[in-house]
Coordinates of C-alpha atoms and ligand atoms in Angstrom, one line a residue:
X1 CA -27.7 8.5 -12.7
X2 CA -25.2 8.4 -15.4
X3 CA -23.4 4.6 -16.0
X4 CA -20.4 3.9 -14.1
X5 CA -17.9 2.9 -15.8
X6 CA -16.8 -0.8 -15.6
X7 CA -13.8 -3.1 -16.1
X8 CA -12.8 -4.3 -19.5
X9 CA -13.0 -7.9 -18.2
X10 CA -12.5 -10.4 -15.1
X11 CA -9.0 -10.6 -15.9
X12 CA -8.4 -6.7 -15.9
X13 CA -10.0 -6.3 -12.4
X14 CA -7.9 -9.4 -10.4
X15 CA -4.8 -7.5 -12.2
X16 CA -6.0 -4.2 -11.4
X17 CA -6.6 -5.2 -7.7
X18 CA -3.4 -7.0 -7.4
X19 CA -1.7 -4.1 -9.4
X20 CA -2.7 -1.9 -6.8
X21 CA -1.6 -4.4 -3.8
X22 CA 2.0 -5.4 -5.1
X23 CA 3.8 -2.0 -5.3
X24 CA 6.4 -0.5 -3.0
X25 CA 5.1 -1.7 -0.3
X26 CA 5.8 -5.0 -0.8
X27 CA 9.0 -4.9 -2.6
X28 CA 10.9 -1.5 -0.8
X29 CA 8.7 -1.1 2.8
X30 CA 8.2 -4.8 3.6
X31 CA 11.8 -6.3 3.6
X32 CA 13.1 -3.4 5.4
X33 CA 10.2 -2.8 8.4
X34 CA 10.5 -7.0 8.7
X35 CA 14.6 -5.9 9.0
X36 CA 13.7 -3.2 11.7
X37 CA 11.0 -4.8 13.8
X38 CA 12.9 -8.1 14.2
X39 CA 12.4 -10.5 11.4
X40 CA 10.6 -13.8 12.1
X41 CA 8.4 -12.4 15.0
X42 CA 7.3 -9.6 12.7
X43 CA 6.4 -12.0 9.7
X44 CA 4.7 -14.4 11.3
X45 CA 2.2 -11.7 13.3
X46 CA 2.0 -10.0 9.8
X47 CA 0.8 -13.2 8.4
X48 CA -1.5 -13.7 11.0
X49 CA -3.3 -10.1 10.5
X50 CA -3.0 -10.4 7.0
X51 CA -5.5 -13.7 7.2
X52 CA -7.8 -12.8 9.6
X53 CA -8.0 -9.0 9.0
X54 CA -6.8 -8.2 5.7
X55 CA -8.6 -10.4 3.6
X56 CA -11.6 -10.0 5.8
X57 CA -11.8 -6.1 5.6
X58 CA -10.7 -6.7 1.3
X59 CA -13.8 -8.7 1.3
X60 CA -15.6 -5.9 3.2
X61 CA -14.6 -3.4 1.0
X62 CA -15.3 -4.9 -2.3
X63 CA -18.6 -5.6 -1.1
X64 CA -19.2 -2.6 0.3
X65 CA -18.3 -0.8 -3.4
X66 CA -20.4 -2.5 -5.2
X67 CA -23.6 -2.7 -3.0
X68 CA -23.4 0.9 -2.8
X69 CA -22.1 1.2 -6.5
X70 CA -20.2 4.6 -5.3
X71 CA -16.6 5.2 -4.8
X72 CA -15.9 5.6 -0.7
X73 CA -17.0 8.7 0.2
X74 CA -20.5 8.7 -1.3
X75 CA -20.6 4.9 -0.2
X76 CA -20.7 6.1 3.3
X77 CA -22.6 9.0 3.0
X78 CA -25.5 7.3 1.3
X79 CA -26.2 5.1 4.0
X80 CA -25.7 7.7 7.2
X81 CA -24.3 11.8 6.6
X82 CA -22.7 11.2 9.8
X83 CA -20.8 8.6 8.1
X84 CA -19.1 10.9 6.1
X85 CA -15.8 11.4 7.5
X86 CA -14.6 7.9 6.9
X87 CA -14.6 7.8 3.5
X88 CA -12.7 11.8 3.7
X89 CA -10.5 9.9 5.8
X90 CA -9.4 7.8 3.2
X91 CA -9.6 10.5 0.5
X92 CA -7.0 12.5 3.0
X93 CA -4.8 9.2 3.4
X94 CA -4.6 8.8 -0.4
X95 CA -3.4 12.7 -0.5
X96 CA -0.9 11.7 1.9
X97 CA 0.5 8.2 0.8
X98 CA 0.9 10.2 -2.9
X99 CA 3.0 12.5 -0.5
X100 CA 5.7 10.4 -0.8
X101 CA 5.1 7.0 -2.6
X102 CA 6.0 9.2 -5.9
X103 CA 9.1 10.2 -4.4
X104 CA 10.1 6.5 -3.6
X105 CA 8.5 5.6 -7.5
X106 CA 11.1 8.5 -8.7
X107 CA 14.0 6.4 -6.8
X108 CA 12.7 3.4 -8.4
X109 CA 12.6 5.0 -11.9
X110 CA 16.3 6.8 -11.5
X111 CA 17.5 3.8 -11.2
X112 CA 17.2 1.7 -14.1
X113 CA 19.1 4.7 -15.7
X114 CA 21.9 5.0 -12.6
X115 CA 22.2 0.7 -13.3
X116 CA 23.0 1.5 -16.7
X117 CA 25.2 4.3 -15.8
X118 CA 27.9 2.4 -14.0
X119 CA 26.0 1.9 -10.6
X120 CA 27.2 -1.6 -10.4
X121 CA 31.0 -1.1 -11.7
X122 CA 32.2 -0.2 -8.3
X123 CA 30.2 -2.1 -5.6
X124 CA 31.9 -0.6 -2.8
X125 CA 30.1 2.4 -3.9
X126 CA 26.6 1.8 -3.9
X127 CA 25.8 2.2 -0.8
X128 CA 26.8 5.7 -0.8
X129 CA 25.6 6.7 -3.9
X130 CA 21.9 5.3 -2.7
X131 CA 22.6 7.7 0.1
X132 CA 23.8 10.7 -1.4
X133 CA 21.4 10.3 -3.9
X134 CA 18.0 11.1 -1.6
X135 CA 19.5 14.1 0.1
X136 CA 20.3 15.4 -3.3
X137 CA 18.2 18.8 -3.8
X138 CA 17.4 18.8 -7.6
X139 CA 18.5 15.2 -8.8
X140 CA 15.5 13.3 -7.2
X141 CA 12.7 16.1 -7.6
X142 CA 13.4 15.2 -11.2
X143 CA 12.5 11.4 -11.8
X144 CA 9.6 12.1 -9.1
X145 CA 8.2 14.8 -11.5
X146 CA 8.4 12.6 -14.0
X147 CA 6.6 9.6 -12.1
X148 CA 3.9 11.8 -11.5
X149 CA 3.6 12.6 -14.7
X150 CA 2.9 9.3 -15.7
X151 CA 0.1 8.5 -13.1
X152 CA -1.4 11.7 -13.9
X153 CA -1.1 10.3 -18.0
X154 CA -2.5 6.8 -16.5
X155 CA -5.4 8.2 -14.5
X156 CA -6.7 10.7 -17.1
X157 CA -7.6 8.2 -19.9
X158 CA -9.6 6.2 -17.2
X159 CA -10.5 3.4 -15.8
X160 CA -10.5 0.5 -17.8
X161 CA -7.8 1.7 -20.7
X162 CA -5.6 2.9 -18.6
X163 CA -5.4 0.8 -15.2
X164 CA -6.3 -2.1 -16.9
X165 CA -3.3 -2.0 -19.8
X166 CA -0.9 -0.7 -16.9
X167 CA -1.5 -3.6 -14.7
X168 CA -1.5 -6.5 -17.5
X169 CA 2.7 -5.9 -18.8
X170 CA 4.6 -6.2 -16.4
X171 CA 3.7 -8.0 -13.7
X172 CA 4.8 -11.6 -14.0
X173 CA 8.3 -10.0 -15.3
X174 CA 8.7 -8.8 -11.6
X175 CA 8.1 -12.0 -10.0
X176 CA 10.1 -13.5 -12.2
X177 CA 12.9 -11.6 -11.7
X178 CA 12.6 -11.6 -7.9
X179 CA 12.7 -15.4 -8.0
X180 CA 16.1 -14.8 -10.2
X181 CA 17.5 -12.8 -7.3
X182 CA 16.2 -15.0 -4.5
X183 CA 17.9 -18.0 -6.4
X184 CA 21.3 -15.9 -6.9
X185 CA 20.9 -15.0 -3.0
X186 CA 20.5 -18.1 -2.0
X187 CA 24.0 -19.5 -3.3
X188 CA 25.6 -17.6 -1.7
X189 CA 27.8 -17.8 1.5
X190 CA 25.9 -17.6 4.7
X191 CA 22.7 -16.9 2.6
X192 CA 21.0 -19.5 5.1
X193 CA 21.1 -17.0 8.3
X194 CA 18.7 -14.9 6.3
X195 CA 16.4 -17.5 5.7
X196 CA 16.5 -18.2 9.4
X197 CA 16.2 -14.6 10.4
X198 CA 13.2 -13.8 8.6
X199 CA 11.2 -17.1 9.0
X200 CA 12.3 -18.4 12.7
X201 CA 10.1 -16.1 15.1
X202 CA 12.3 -15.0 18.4
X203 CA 9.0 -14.5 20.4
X204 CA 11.0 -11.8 23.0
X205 CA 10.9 -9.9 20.1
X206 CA 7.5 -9.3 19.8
X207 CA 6.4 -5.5 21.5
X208 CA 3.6 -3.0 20.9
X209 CA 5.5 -1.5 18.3
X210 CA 6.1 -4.7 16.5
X211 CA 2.3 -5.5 16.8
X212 CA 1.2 -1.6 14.7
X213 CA 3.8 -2.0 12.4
X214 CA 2.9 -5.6 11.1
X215 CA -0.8 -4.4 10.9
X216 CA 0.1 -1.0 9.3
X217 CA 2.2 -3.0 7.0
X218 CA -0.8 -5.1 6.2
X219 CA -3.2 -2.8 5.7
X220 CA -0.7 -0.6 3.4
X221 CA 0.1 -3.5 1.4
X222 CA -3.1 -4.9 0.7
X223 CA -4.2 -1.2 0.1
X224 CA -7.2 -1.6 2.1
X225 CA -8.5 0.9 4.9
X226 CA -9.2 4.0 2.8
X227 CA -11.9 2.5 0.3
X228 CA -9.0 2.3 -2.6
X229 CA -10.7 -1.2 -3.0
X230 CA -14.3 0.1 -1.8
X231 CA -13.7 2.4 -5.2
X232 CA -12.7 -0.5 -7.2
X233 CA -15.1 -3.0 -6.1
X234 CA -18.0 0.1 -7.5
X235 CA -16.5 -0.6 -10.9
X236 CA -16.5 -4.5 -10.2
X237 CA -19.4 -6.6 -12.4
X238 CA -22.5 -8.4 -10.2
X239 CA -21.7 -11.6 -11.5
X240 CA -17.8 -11.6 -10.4
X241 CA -17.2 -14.0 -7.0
X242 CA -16.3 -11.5 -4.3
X243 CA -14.9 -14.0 -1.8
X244 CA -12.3 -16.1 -4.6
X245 CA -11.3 -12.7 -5.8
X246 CA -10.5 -11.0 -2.2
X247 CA -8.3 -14.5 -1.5
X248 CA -6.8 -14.2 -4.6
X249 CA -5.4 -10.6 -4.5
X250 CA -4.5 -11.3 -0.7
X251 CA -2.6 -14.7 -1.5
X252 CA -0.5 -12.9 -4.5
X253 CA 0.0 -9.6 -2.3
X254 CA 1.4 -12.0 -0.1
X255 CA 3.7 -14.3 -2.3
X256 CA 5.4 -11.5 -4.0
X257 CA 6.3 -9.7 0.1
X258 CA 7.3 -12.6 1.3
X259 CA 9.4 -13.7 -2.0
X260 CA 11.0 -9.8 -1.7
X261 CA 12.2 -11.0 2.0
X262 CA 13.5 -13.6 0.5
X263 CA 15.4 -12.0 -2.0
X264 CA 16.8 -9.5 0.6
X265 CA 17.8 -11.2 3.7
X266 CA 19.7 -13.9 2.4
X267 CA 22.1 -11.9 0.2
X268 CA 22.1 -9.2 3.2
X269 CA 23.5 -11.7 5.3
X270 CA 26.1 -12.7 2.9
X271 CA 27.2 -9.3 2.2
X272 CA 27.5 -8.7 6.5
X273 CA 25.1 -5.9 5.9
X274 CA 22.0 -4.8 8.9
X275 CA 19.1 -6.2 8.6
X276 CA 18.0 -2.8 9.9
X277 CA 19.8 -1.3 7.2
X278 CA 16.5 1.2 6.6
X279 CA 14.3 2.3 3.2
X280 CA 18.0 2.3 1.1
X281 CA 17.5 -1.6 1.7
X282 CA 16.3 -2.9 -1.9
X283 CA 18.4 -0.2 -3.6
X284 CA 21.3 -1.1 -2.2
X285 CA 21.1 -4.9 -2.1
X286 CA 19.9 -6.0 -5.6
X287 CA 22.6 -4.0 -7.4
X288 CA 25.1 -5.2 -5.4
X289 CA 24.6 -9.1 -6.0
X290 CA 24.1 -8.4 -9.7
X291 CA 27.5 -6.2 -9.9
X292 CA 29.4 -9.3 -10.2
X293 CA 27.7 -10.8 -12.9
X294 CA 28.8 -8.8 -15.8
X295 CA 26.4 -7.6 -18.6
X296 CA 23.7 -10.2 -17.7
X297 CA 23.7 -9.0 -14.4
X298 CA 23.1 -5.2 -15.7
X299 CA 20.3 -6.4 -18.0
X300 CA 19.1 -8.3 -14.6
X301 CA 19.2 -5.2 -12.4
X302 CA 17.5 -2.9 -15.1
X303 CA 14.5 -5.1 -16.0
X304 CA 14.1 -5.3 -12.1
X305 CA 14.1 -1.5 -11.1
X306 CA 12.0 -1.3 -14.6
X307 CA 10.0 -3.8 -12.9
X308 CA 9.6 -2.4 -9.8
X309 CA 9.1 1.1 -11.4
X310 CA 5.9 -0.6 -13.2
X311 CA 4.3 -2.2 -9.6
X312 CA 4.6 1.1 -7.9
X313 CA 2.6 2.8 -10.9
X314 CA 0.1 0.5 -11.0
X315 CA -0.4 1.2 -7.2
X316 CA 0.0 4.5 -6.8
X317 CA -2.6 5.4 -9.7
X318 CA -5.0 3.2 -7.7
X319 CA -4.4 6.4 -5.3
X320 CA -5.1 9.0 -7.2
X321 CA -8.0 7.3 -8.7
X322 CA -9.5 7.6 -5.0
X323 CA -9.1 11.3 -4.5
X324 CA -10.0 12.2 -8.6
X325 CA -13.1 9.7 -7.3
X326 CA -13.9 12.1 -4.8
X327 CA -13.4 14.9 -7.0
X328 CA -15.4 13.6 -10.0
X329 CA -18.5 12.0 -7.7
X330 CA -18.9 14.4 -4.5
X331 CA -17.5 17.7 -6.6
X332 CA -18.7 17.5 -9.7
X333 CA -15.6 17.8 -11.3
X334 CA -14.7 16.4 -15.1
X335 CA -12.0 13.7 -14.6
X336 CA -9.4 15.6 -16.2
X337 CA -9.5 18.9 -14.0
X338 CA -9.8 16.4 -10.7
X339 CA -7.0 14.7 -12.1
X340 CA -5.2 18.3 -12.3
X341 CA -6.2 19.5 -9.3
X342 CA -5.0 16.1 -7.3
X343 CA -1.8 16.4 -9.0
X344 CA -1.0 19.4 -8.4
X345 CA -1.8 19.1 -4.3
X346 CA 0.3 16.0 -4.7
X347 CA 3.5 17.4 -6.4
X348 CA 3.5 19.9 -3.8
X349 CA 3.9 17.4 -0.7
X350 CA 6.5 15.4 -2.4
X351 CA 8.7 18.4 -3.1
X352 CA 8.6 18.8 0.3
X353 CA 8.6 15.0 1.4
X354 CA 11.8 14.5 -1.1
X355 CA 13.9 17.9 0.5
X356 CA 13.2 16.5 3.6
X357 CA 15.3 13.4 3.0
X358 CA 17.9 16.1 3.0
X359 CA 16.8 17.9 6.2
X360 CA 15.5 20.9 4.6
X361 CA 11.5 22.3 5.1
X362 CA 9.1 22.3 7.4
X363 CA 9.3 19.5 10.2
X364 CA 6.1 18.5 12.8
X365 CA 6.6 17.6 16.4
X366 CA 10.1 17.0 15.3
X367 CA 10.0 15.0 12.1
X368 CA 10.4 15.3 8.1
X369 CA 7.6 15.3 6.1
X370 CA 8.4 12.2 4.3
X371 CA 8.7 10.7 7.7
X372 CA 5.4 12.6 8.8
X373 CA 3.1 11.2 5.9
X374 CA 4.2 7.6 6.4
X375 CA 3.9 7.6 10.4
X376 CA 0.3 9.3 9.7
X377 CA -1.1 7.2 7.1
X378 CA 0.8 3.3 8.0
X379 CA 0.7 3.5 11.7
X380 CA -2.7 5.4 12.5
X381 CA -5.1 6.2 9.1
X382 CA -5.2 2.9 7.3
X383 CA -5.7 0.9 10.2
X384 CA -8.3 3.2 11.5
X385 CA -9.9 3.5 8.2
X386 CA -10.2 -0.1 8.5
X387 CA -11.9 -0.1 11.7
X388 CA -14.2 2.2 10.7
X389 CA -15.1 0.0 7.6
X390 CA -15.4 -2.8 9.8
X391 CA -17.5 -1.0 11.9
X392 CA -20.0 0.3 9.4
X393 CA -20.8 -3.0 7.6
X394 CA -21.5 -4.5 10.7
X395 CA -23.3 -2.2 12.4
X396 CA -24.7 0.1 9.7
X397 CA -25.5 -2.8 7.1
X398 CA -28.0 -4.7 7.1
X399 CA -26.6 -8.7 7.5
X400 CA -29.0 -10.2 5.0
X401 CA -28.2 -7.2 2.7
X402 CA -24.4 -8.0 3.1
X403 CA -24.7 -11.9 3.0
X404 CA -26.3 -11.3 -0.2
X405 CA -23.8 -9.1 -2.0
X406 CA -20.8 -11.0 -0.8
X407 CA -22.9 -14.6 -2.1
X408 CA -24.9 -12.7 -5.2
X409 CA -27.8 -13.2 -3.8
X410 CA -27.1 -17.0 -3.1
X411 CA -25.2 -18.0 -6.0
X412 CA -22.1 -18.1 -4.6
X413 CA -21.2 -21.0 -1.9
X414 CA -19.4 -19.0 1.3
X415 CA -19.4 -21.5 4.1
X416 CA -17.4 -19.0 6.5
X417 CA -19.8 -16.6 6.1
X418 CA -21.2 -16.4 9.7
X419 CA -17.4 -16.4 10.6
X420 CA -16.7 -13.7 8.4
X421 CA -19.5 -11.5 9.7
X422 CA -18.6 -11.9 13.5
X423 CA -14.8 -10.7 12.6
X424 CA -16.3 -7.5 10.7
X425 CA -18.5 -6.8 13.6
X426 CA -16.6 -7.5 16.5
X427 CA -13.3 -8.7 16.7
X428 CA -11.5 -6.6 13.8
X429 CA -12.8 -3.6 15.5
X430 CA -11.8 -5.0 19.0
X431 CA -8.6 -5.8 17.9
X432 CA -7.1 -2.8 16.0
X433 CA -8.2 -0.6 18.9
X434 CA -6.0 -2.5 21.1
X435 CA -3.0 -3.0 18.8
X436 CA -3.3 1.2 17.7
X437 CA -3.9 1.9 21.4
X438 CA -1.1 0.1 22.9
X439 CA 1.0 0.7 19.3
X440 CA 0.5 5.1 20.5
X441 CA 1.5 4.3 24.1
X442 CA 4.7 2.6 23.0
X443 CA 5.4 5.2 20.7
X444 CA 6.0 7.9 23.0
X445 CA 8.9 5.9 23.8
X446 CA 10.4 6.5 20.4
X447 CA 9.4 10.1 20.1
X448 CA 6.2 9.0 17.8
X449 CA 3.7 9.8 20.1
X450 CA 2.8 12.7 19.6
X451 CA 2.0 13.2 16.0
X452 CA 0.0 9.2 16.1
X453 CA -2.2 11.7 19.1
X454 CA -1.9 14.3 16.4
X455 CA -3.3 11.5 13.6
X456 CA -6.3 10.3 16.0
X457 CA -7.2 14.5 16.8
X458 CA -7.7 14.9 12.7
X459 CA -9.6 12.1 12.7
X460 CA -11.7 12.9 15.5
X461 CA -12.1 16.8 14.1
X462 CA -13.1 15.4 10.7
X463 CA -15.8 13.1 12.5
X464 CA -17.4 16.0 14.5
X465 CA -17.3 18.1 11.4
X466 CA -18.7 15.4 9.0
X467 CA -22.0 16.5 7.9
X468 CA -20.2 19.0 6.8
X469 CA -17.8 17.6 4.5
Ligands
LIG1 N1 -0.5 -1.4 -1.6 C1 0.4 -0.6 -2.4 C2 1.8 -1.0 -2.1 O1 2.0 -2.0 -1.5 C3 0.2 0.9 -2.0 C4 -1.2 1.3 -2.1 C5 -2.0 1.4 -3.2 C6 -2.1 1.6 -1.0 N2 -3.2 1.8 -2.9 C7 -3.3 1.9 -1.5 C8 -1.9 1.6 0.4 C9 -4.4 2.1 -0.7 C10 -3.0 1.9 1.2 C11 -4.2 2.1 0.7 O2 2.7 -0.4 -2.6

């Protein structure tokens, strides 16, 4: 077997892993699904699944990686063929998350040149332009191209030169920045209502659809559920504490979300704007309070979408990486023509996820594309991914053989460990396949559905064909 390759050092995996956590989802999907689903109830069950499941199935996953030393799919396979289809499941989420996420990276990338350009001369405007902007049929295909571009740069010179050096710059900038805007937010007038809205749970609020949409939101944050961090933990040294690290990238995941709700909400409230206001939210909002700062606030508002541009890369490369994984280990591939061939899947969907923005292209069961590869992937793929993760190392591992790679082999102290275990094996199972039951039956009631039935059918073809794959 020839070497895998490993990480640089300690400090290049925890920024790795946390690269890949913090990206969009944090900073442009959480604010805006804690605006739609209600604020305060939404946060606090998202906190609650974020403990007890996400860093329970991160912990699973990193374990699972390097027991098995193989990225997902070949993780799975090697203990069971009929295993198989979990670890395509996640390859196919990662083709459809880098469906769109590059389209929202190209937003992000556009504008630090559109803040430059005069964005925040008339403030009026901004909405508008935001607006205009995504149904544009050229203009945004452009600075997507380009993002992909650079993950496809990223992802070819491998894994610890590239991810490594990507996730390193400019992390700390970003949460320094957003604790900038959260301060300038906060001053102003009826900045407190925010505050209020997004940390005082209205308990009414809380439905079936609130419940899928704080655990999609945790599972899509924490990029767990389609063995992203079952590839990374393959990479990740046997000396390295499994347990400090999986709390580690969950608490920072977590402090930079909850520090982009409060840079959003307060100043929303200020400015009389809908907390519902939708995915224009953080494009909107933080040029606006910077527009009346003069210069500083342009150099403010660049360094952030800058920022913001660098956390989605470091993110979305941790995508690819899974699907040129699956290329490189299950299809023999070299890394630079899975990398091509990846790409070029990739560049196709988001052409067609970004001109859906402007209702043009295909649509399924009534829907955009961009719209169809979110629903799939944060409402049904990730969270069943991460039942079927849960289900395997409890069921299909060995306990002894787990307790051992998540302690190495004693070394490491892991009191909760018989707690730990007994979530994997039955609750986290038990509970997503309540909350995505009840989450599909709701949805019909929004017109959803039909394409979450259509997500479970995929998943149940891919299972009965899984030998096979
Ligand atoms: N977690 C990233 C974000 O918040 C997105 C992401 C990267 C992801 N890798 C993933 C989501 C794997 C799900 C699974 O932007």
């Amino acid at each position: 077997m020839k070497k895998r390759e490993k990480w640089g050092s300690k400090i290049g995996f925890i920024m790795a892993a946390a690269g890949s956590a913090v990206g969009l989802g944090n900073i442009w999907k959480f604010p805006y699904t804690a605006g739609e689903n209600g604020g305060g109830a939404f946060v606090l069950i998202y906190l609650i699944f974020v403990a007890l499941i996400g860093f329970s199935v991160m912990l699973a996953e990193f374990a699972v990686g390097r027991r098995k030393n193989l990225a997902a799919v070949g993780a799975y396979k090697s203990v069971d063929k009929r295993w198989t289809f979990a670890g395509v499941l996640g390859v196919l989420s990662g083709l459809l998350i880098m469906g769109f996420y590059p389209v929202v990276g190209g937003w992000a990338l556009a504008y630090i040149f559109k803040v430059f350009n005069g964005l925040l001369s008339s403030p009026d405007q901004i909405g508008d332009v935001f607006s205009s902007f995504i149904v544009n049929p050229t203009q945004p295909l452009i600075w997507m191209g380009i993002y992909l571009l650079l993950n496809v740069v990223i992802v070819s010179r491998g894994v610890s030169s590239g991810i490594e050096k990507a996730g390193k710059i400019l992390m700390p900038l970003l949460f320094l920045i957003l604790i900038v805007i959260t301060i300038k937010g906060l001053t102003l007038k009826g900045a407190f209502a925010g505050v209020a809205f997004l940390f005082k749970p209205d308990f009414s609020k809380i439905t079936a659809k609130v419940l899928l949409s704080a655990l999609g939101q945790a599972f899509f944050s924490l990029s767990l559920g389609m063995g992203c961090m079952i590839t990374y933990g393959s990479y990740l040294d046997k000396k390295e504490n499994l347990v400090s690290n999986a709390g580690l990238v969950t608490a920072m995941d977590t402090g930079v979300a909850l520090l982009a709700g409060l840079a959003m909400f307060p100043a929303m409230f200020a400015f009389n704007m809908e907390p519902a206001a939708g995915p224009g939210l953080v494009f909107v909002v933080v040029p606006q309070l910077f527009a009346d700062m003069g210069s500083v606030g342009l150099i403010f508002a660049g360094l952030f979408f800058l920022a913001l541009t660098v956390a989605a890369l470091t993110s979305s490369v941790s995508l690819l990486e899974v699907v040129v994984a699956y290329f490189m280990d299950e299809r023999n591939m070299s890394r630079i023509k899975a990398v091509t061939v990846s790409a070029s899947i990739m560049i196709i969907m988001c052409v067609l996820a970004s001109l859906s923005l402007g209702g043009i292209g295909p649509k399924i069961l009534g829907k955009g594309l961009f719209d169809v590869f979110d629903l799939l992937t944060d409402k049904i793929f990730l969270a069943i991914g991460g039942l079927l993760l849960a289900v395997f190392a409890g069921w299909k591992l060995d306990k002894e053989e787990l307790r051992n790679e998540v302690t190495n082999g004693g070394a490491v102290k892991f009191g909760l460990f018989g707690f730990w275990y007994a979530l994997i094996k039955y609750i986290i199972p038990f509970t997503i396949a309540i909350v995505a039951a009840s989450g599909i039956y709701s949805g019909f009631q929004s017109g959803v559905g039909g394409l979450m039935l259509l997500g479970v059918g995929i998943i149940i073809v891919l299972g009965v064909f899984s030998k096979k794959l």
